[in-house]
Tab-separated table of C-alpha atoms in Angstrom:
chain	number	residue	atom	x	y	z
Z	1	MET	CA	-0.005	0.001	0.001
Z	2	ALA	CA	1.411	1.741	0.057
Z	3	ILE	CA	2.960	5.883	1.347
Z	4	ARG	CA	0.961	6.908	4.138
Z	5	THR	CA	2.590	9.694	6.172
Z	6	PRO	CA	1.072	12.283	8.480
Z	7	ASN	CA	1.288	14.853	5.816
Z	8	SER	CA	-1.124	15.253	3.053
Z	9	ARG	CA	-0.494	17.605	0.232
Z	10	THR	CA	-0.600	19.938	3.087
Z	11	PRO	CA	2.073	17.761	4.391
Z	12	ARG	CA	0.523	14.358	3.909
Z	13	ALA	CA	0.604	12.008	6.588
Z	14	ARG	CA	-1.413	4.635	2.328
Z	15	PRO	CA	-0.875	3.663	3.406
Z	16	ALA	CA	3.611	5.706	3.068
Z	17	ALA	CA	0.820	4.461	4.315
Z	18	SER	CA	2.173	8.381	2.692
Z	19	ARG	CA	-1.521	3.095	0.982
Z	20	HIS	CA	0.570	5.891	4.353
Z	21	SER	CA	3.294	5.123	4.952
Z	22	THR	CA	1.570	5.206	5.045
Z	23	ALA	CA	-0.424	5.715	1.208
Z	24	PRO	CA	-0.645	3.763	-0.614
Z	25	ALA	CA	0.128	3.593	-0.350
Z	26	ARG	CA	0.008	1.769	1.251
Z	27	GLY	CA	4.138	-0.179	-1.259
Z	28	GLY	CA	5.882	-1.003	-4.389
Z	29	ARG	CA	5.801	-0.100	-8.075
Z	30	ARG	CA	6.578	-1.007	-11.589
Z	31	LEU	CA	8.366	0.275	-14.682
Z	32	GLY	CA	8.121	-0.490	-18.332
Z	33	GLY	CA	8.408	0.621	-22.046
Z	34	ARG	CA	8.908	-0.763	-25.605
Z	35	ALA	CA	11.327	-1.488	-28.500
Z	36	ARG	CA	11.645	-3.919	-31.337
Z	37	THR	CA	15.161	-5.235	-31.317
Z	38	VAL	CA	16.765	-8.513	-30.395
Z	39	GLY	CA	18.889	-6.671	-27.897
Z	40	ALA	CA	15.758	-5.278	-26.240
Z	41	LEU	CA	14.246	-8.751	-26.005
Z	42	ALA	CA	17.365	-10.028	-24.330
Z	43	ALA	CA	17.207	-7.143	-21.901
Z	44	VAL	CA	13.599	-8.043	-21.161
Z	45	ALA	CA	14.584	-11.578	-20.294
Z	46	SER	CA	17.322	-10.271	-18.021
Z	47	LEU	CA	14.965	-7.830	-16.339
Z	48	LEU	CA	12.344	-10.478	-15.769
Z	49	ALA	CA	14.903	-12.790	-14.302
Z	50	LEU	CA	16.042	-10.106	-11.876
Z	51	THR	CA	12.506	-9.153	-10.969
Z	52	GLY	CA	11.489	-12.766	-10.484
Z	53	CYS	CA	14.141	-13.394	-7.879
Z	54	GLY	CA	13.217	-10.157	-6.127
Z	55	LYS	CA	16.770	-8.831	-6.096
Z	56	ALA	CA	16.584	-6.208	-8.835
Z	57	ASP	CA	17.269	-2.651	-7.758
Z	58	MET	CA	14.343	-1.104	-9.572
Z	59	THR	CA	15.596	2.405	-8.817
Z	60	LYS	CA	18.287	1.689	-11.433
Z	61	GLN	CA	16.251	-0.396	-13.833
Z	62	SER	CA	13.853	0.593	-16.564
Z	63	SER	CA	11.914	-1.175	-19.218
Z	64	PRO	CA	14.165	-1.995	-22.191
Z	65	TYR	CA	11.394	-0.471	-24.316
Z	66	ALA	CA	11.319	2.874	-22.538
Z	67	ASN	CA	12.034	6.196	-24.299
Z	68	VAL	CA	12.018	4.673	-27.798
Z	69	SER	CA	11.438	7.537	-30.224
Z	70	GLY	CA	8.042	7.324	-31.869
Z	71	ALA	CA	7.007	4.194	-29.962
Z	72	LYS	CA	3.401	4.178	-28.823
Z	73	THR	CA	4.154	2.944	-25.324
Z	74	VAL	CA	3.382	3.806	-21.735
Z	75	THR	CA	5.210	2.727	-18.583
Z	76	LEU	CA	3.175	2.682	-15.395
Z	77	SER	CA	4.381	2.345	-11.831
Z	78	VAL	CA	2.276	-0.050	-9.774
Z	79	GLN	CA	2.346	-0.099	-6.006
Z	80	SER	CA	2.134	-3.240	-3.929
Z	81	TRP	CA	-1.341	-2.655	-2.441
Z	82	VAL	CA	-4.269	-4.050	-4.381
Z	83	GLY	CA	-6.187	-0.767	-4.756
Z	84	ALA	CA	-3.294	0.755	-6.647
Z	85	GLN	CA	-3.060	-2.399	-8.740
Z	86	GLY	CA	-6.693	-1.927	-9.661
Z	87	ASN	CA	-6.020	1.595	-10.943
Z	88	VAL	CA	-3.174	0.368	-13.115
Z	89	ALA	CA	-5.073	-2.675	-14.401
Z	90	VAL	CA	-7.993	-0.602	-15.681
Z	91	ALA	CA	-5.745	2.140	-17.129
Z	92	LYS	CA	-3.619	-0.498	-18.843
Z	93	TYR	CA	-6.631	-2.292	-20.314
Z	94	LEU	CA	-8.121	0.903	-21.779
Z	95	LEU	CA	-4.803	2.234	-23.063
Z	96	GLU	CA	-4.224	-1.054	-24.895
Z	97	HIS	CA	-7.749	-1.829	-26.119
Z	98	GLU	CA	-9.163	1.627	-26.736
Z	99	LEU	CA	-6.121	3.738	-27.605
Z	100	GLY	CA	-3.737	1.169	-29.110
Z	101	TYR	CA	-0.785	1.558	-26.768
Z	102	ARG	CA	1.556	-1.052	-25.412
Z	103	VAL	CA	1.673	-0.737	-21.590
Z	104	ASP	CA	4.481	-2.017	-19.372
Z	105	THR	CA	4.301	-2.039	-15.585
Z	106	VAL	CA	7.198	-2.216	-13.140
Z	107	GLN	CA	7.000	-2.492	-9.375
Z	108	VAL	CA	9.204	-0.361	-7.189
Z	109	ASP	CA	8.791	0.984	-3.641
Z	110	GLU	CA	7.032	4.281	-3.099
Z	111	VAL	CA	9.860	6.770	-2.606
Z	112	PRO	CA	12.222	5.234	-5.256
Z	113	ALA	CA	9.271	5.397	-7.675
Z	114	TRP	CA	9.467	9.185	-7.549
Z	115	ASP	CA	13.121	8.988	-8.532
Z	116	ALA	CA	12.216	6.649	-11.390
Z	117	LEU	CA	9.430	8.964	-12.510
Z	118	SER	CA	11.720	11.983	-12.483
Z	119	GLN	CA	14.303	10.103	-14.571
Z	120	GLY	CA	11.737	8.927	-17.142
Z	121	ARG	CA	11.945	5.260	-16.240
Z	122	VAL	CA	8.252	5.505	-15.373
Z	123	ASP	CA	5.671	7.663	-17.179
Z	124	ALA	CA	3.066	7.826	-14.455
Z	125	ILE	CA	2.183	7.033	-10.843
Z	126	LEU	CA	-1.584	6.710	-10.487
Z	127	GLU	CA	-2.007	6.660	-6.721
Z	128	ASP	CA	0.169	8.727	-4.433
Z	129	TRP	CA	-0.731	9.243	-0.799
Z	130	GLY	CA	1.471	12.251	-0.280
Z	131	HIS	CA	5.271	12.684	-0.354
Z	132	PRO	CA	5.921	16.376	0.434
Z	133	GLU	CA	9.708	16.215	0.123
Z	134	GLN	CA	9.536	14.566	-3.300
Z	135	GLU	CA	6.858	17.006	-4.448
Z	136	GLN	CA	9.015	19.958	-3.458
Z	137	ARG	CA	12.147	18.536	-5.114
Z	138	TYR	CA	10.744	17.180	-8.356
Z	139	VAL	CA	7.530	19.154	-9.001
Z	140	GLU	CA	8.372	22.591	-7.636
Z	141	GLU	CA	12.152	22.823	-7.965
Z	142	LYS	CA	13.424	20.494	-10.710
Z	143	LYS	CA	10.121	20.434	-12.603
Z	144	THR	CA	10.834	16.921	-13.869
Z	145	ILE	CA	7.456	15.679	-12.606
Z	146	ALA	CA	4.047	17.195	-13.393
Z	147	ARG	CA	0.841	16.927	-11.440
Z	148	GLY	CA	-1.683	14.585	-13.048
Z	149	GLY	CA	-4.727	15.604	-11.006
Z	150	ASP	CA	-6.904	13.865	-8.439
Z	151	LEU	CA	-7.552	10.166	-8.751
Z	152	GLY	CA	-11.040	10.793	-7.350
Z	153	VAL	CA	-10.477	8.652	-4.258
Z	154	GLN	CA	-10.080	9.886	-0.702
Z	155	GLY	CA	-7.447	7.976	1.198
Z	156	HIS	CA	-7.404	7.620	4.937
Z	157	ILE	CA	-5.127	5.631	7.248
Z	158	GLY	CA	-5.826	4.819	10.824
Z	159	TRP	CA	-6.018	2.171	13.512
Z	160	TRP	CA	-8.960	-0.221	13.457
Z	161	VAL	CA	-10.571	-2.914	15.563
Z	162	PRO	CA	-13.151	-5.462	14.419
Z	163	LYS	CA	-16.754	-4.334	14.785
Z	164	TYR	CA	-17.640	-7.338	16.926
Z	165	PHE	CA	-15.028	-6.267	19.489
Z	166	ALA	CA	-16.077	-2.596	19.355
Z	167	ASP	CA	-19.709	-3.584	19.834
Z	168	ALA	CA	-18.799	-5.509	22.978
Z	169	HIS	CA	-16.365	-2.854	24.249
Z	170	PRO	CA	-17.382	0.554	22.834
Z	171	ASP	CA	-14.700	2.486	24.757
Z	172	VAL	CA	-11.905	0.696	22.833
Z	173	THR	CA	-12.501	3.111	19.962
Z	174	ASP	CA	-10.834	5.901	21.981
Z	175	TRP	CA	-7.019	5.648	22.039
Z	176	LYS	CA	-7.014	6.715	25.695
Z	177	ASN	CA	-8.567	3.361	26.579
Z	178	LEU	CA	-6.270	1.118	24.486
Z	179	ASN	CA	-3.982	0.200	27.392
Z	180	LYS	CA	-7.005	-1.192	29.161
Z	181	TYR	CA	-7.263	-3.823	26.452
Z	182	ALA	CA	-3.566	-4.460	25.781
Z	183	HIS	CA	-3.651	-7.789	27.604
Z	184	ARG	CA	-6.479	-8.931	25.328
Z	185	LEU	CA	-4.451	-8.104	22.226
Z	186	ARG	CA	-1.190	-9.915	23.081
Z	187	THR	CA	0.259	-12.378	20.570
Z	188	ALA	CA	3.343	-14.539	20.413
Z	189	GLU	CA	4.981	-11.832	18.308
Z	190	SER	CA	4.137	-8.938	20.635
Z	191	GLY	CA	5.157	-10.642	23.879
Z	192	ARG	CA	3.787	-9.052	27.034
Z	193	LYS	CA	2.492	-6.057	25.084
Z	194	GLY	CA	-0.600	-5.705	22.951
Z	195	GLN	CA	-0.095	-6.155	19.212
Z	196	LEU	CA	-0.576	-3.366	16.688
Z	197	LEU	CA	-0.585	-5.175	13.354
Z	198	ASP	CA	1.083	-3.348	10.445
Z	199	GLY	CA	1.557	-4.511	6.867
Z	200	SER	CA	4.763	-4.096	4.868
Z	201	PRO	CA	7.876	-2.585	6.490
Z	202	SER	CA	8.216	-0.574	3.259
Z	203	TYR	CA	5.124	1.495	4.145
Z	204	VAL	CA	6.005	4.858	5.619
Z	205	THR	CA	3.988	4.808	8.811
Z	206	HIS	CA	4.193	6.658	12.111
Z	207	ASP	CA	2.878	3.841	14.246
Z	208	LYS	CA	6.016	3.278	16.279
Z	209	ALA	CA	6.218	6.989	17.066
Z	210	LEU	CA	2.526	7.075	17.989
Z	211	VAL	CA	2.847	4.100	20.321
Z	212	LYS	CA	5.815	5.695	22.088
Z	213	ASN	CA	4.531	9.259	22.211
Z	214	LEU	CA	1.041	8.275	23.400
Z	215	GLY	CA	2.455	5.991	26.073
Z	216	LEU	CA	0.742	2.869	24.749
Z	217	ASP	CA	1.614	-0.609	25.952
Z	218	TYR	CA	1.768	-2.022	22.436
Z	219	GLN	CA	4.287	-3.531	20.056
Z	220	VAL	CA	4.125	-2.823	16.291
Z	221	VAL	CA	4.299	-6.166	14.472
Z	222	PHE	CA	4.737	-6.287	10.674
Z	223	ALA	CA	2.815	-8.936	8.767
Z	224	GLY	CA	5.224	-8.462	5.835
Z	225	SER	CA	2.815	-7.353	3.101
Z	226	GLU	CA	-0.754	-6.252	2.531
Z	227	ALA	CA	-1.669	-9.803	1.506
Z	228	ALA	CA	-0.178	-11.267	4.679
Z	229	GLN	CA	-1.930	-8.664	6.791
Z	230	ILE	CA	-5.254	-9.482	5.159
Z	231	THR	CA	-4.690	-13.172	5.841
Z	232	GLN	CA	-4.010	-12.415	9.513
Z	233	ILE	CA	-7.063	-10.194	9.825
Z	234	LYS	CA	-9.288	-12.830	8.267
Z	235	GLN	CA	-7.934	-15.498	10.640
Z	236	PHE	CA	-8.647	-13.291	13.669
Z	237	ALA	CA	-12.157	-12.516	12.363
Z	238	LYS	CA	-12.927	-16.191	11.670
Z	239	GLN	CA	-12.101	-17.023	15.295
Z	240	LYS	CA	-13.804	-13.836	16.570
Z	241	LYS	CA	-10.549	-12.767	18.240
Z	242	PRO	CA	-9.894	-9.116	19.029
Z	243	PHE	CA	-7.201	-7.316	17.099
Z	244	LEU	CA	-5.842	-3.801	16.543
Z	245	THR	CA	-4.485	-3.055	13.090
Z	246	TYR	CA	-3.102	-0.283	10.993
Z	247	TRP	CA	-5.443	-0.148	7.994
Z	248	TYR	CA	-6.726	2.245	5.344
Z	249	GLU	CA	-9.554	3.270	3.107
Z	250	PRO	CA	-10.375	2.562	0.367
Z	251	GLN	CA	-9.991	-1.183	0.917
Z	252	TRP	CA	-12.266	-3.994	-0.186
Z	253	LEU	CA	-11.632	-6.026	2.986
Z	254	PHE	CA	-14.154	-3.896	4.897
Z	255	ASN	CA	-16.831	-5.697	2.866
Z	256	GLU	CA	-15.795	-9.004	4.453
Z	257	VAL	CA	-14.513	-7.926	7.860
Z	258	PRO	CA	-16.371	-4.844	9.192
Z	259	MET	CA	-14.015	-2.696	11.296
Z	260	VAL	CA	-14.371	0.411	13.432
Z	261	GLU	CA	-11.714	3.121	13.568
Z	262	VAL	CA	-9.971	3.988	16.828
Z	263	LYS	CA	-10.014	7.722	17.418
Z	264	LEU	CA	-6.426	9.017	17.719
Z	265	PRO	CA	-5.456	12.578	18.742
Z	266	GLU	CA	-6.728	14.994	16.123
Z	267	TYR	CA	-4.571	15.603	13.083
Z	268	THR	CA	-3.220	19.159	12.917
Z	269	GLU	CA	-0.959	21.032	10.530
Z	270	GLU	CA	1.357	21.781	13.453
Z	271	CYS	CA	1.717	18.059	14.120
Z	272	ALA	CA	2.280	17.387	10.419
Z	273	THR	CA	4.937	20.073	10.062
Z	274	ARG	CA	6.724	18.884	13.165
Z	275	GLY	CA	6.497	15.289	11.933
Z	276	THR	CA	8.016	16.230	8.572
Z	277	GLU	CA	11.047	17.642	10.384
Z	278	ASP	CA	11.206	14.830	12.960
Z	279	PRO	CA	9.089	11.716	12.202
Z	280	ALA	CA	9.774	10.380	15.709
Z	281	SER	CA	7.769	13.293	17.132
Z	282	VAL	CA	4.399	12.403	15.537
Z	283	ASP	CA	1.615	12.179	18.093
Z	284	CYS	CA	-1.555	12.801	16.055
Z	285	ALA	CA	-3.816	10.908	13.687
Z	286	TYR	CA	-3.202	10.371	9.996
Z	287	PRO	CA	-5.018	12.867	7.736
Z	288	THR	CA	-7.575	12.198	5.060
Z	289	THR	CA	-5.852	12.643	1.702
Z	290	SER	CA	-7.071	13.249	-1.831
Z	291	LEU	CA	-5.027	10.640	-3.706
Z	292	GLN	CA	-3.028	12.134	-6.562
Z	293	LYS	CA	-1.607	11.162	-9.956
Z	294	TYR	CA	1.810	12.288	-11.170
Z	295	LEU	CA	3.342	12.185	-14.661
Z	296	ASN	CA	6.892	12.473	-15.875
Z	297	ALA	CA	7.137	16.058	-17.152
Z	298	ASP	CA	8.330	15.100	-20.653
Z	299	PHE	CA	5.579	12.481	-20.916
Z	300	ALA	CA	2.991	15.028	-19.715
Z	301	ASP	CA	4.105	17.351	-22.499
Z	302	LYS	CA	4.672	14.851	-25.324
Z	303	GLY	CA	2.675	11.763	-24.305
Z	304	GLY	CA	-0.263	12.607	-26.559
Z	305	ASP	CA	-3.510	10.699	-26.029
Z	306	ALA	CA	-1.975	8.530	-23.304
Z	307	ALA	CA	-1.072	11.549	-21.176
Z	308	ARG	CA	-4.457	13.144	-21.773
Z	309	PHE	CA	-6.220	9.885	-20.850
Z	310	LEU	CA	-4.261	9.483	-17.594
Z	311	ARG	CA	-4.997	13.038	-16.576
Z	312	LYS	CA	-8.744	12.390	-17.066
Z	313	PHE	CA	-8.673	9.010	-15.248
Z	314	HIS	CA	-10.929	9.703	-12.282
Z	315	TRP	CA	-13.101	7.188	-10.438
Z	316	SER	CA	-14.671	6.483	-7.049
Z	317	LYS	CA	-13.696	4.439	-4.026
Z	318	GLU	CA	-16.514	2.032	-4.865
Z	319	HIS	CA	-15.212	1.457	-8.382
Z	320	GLN	CA	-11.670	0.863	-7.098
Z	321	ASN	CA	-12.944	-1.551	-4.468
Z	322	ASP	CA	-14.922	-3.471	-7.106
Z	323	VAL	CA	-11.756	-4.163	-9.082
Z	324	SER	CA	-9.646	-4.780	-5.974
Z	325	GLU	CA	-12.059	-7.367	-4.609
Z	326	MET	CA	-12.107	-9.231	-7.923
Z	327	ILE	CA	-8.305	-9.451	-7.788
Z	328	ALA	CA	-7.757	-10.124	-4.103
Z	329	SER	CA	-10.858	-12.058	-3.061
Z	330	GLN	CA	-12.326	-13.621	-6.187
Z	331	GLY	CA	-9.047	-14.826	-7.655
Z	332	LEU	CA	-9.181	-13.015	-10.992
Z	333	SER	CA	-5.994	-11.777	-12.582
Z	334	ALA	CA	-5.575	-7.997	-12.799
Z	335	ASP	CA	-6.282	-8.098	-16.538
Z	336	GLU	CA	-9.412	-10.218	-16.074
Z	337	ALA	CA	-10.714	-7.928	-13.332
Z	338	ALA	CA	-10.059	-4.865	-15.459
Z	339	GLU	CA	-11.867	-6.350	-18.458
Z	340	ARG	CA	-14.873	-7.298	-16.372
Z	341	TRP	CA	-15.087	-3.828	-14.815
Z	342	VAL	CA	-14.664	-2.073	-18.193
Z	343	ARG	CA	-17.477	-4.118	-19.752
Z	344	ALA	CA	-19.782	-3.256	-16.837
Z	345	ASN	CA	-19.022	0.483	-16.585
Z	346	PRO	CA	-18.756	2.098	-20.022
Z	347	GLU	CA	-20.555	5.214	-18.769
Z	348	VAL	CA	-17.631	5.854	-16.399
Z	349	TRP	CA	-14.541	5.177	-18.523
Z	350	LYS	CA	-15.745	6.684	-21.794
Z	351	ARG	CA	-15.449	10.091	-20.171
Z	352	TRP	CA	-11.695	9.502	-19.813
Z	353	LEU	CA	-10.996	8.971	-23.504
Z	354	PRO	CA	-9.289	11.915	-25.281
């Protein structure tokens, strides 16, 4: 998912989860491009081999097809959380089937993806949860990245408990009462403290700072990925066990496991500014963020119909969740989910076409 930080575009707080780090974020991403040479094909094989073993440094890799003069191609970054994968799947399907482009996707973590976008290894990021430092550097100062507009989805990161636990213990939804329930939320991983379940260590979150600064008797435990976190949440819910988890909206899992947000100290600009300077000082809630799209500046200027289409790509939380659930819960591939959604929603996506 994803970054999700305490700063929004007014410093965003995902999911990094700024999916927050928050964001998505919420994460990882992808790169891609196109060319028609034997050498390029060999490079593709090499890139796939590196990506498959998980050891490629994607901040230094790009699609072997990228930046080919005259090639009708688009390279999209895709983050690791499923909502962002849904954005890319639908954009890719329409670019290929309606506008005749070849689309490559490359996965790279949230902050390195900004570097890749600035350098032209990626043409677009379709879901950003707020990275103020990167915005200042690349959008305002270097002008190598251009704003692509709102995605149309409001992102919010927070701490959540299952509804069945909140119904039985209504006061658990106030952070001031969390220590009262710490003994109920212990796990083998958290030891004598309550467990606060987080997702991927790559998400930019402030949970450790919040636990310390709010004096909470909890241990942040990383599931390892969004998928692993979902598996853990489902297991708790199946057994009706209480849990406290870092989570975010939009997210299809709420359809299967209803959760209630724990009220943290109110988010303020003062807290966000202080947190930007010293992340260890954060002691307030994550903000609600209008998720943003960003384009490589050259692509924004010369990307033709593809750039115009991506600027106009704008959908709702419900639409994103529809695609996400097909991928994550129903077992469809991203391409299959995108095709099914496109066939069912022509009145939405036809507005995006240039």
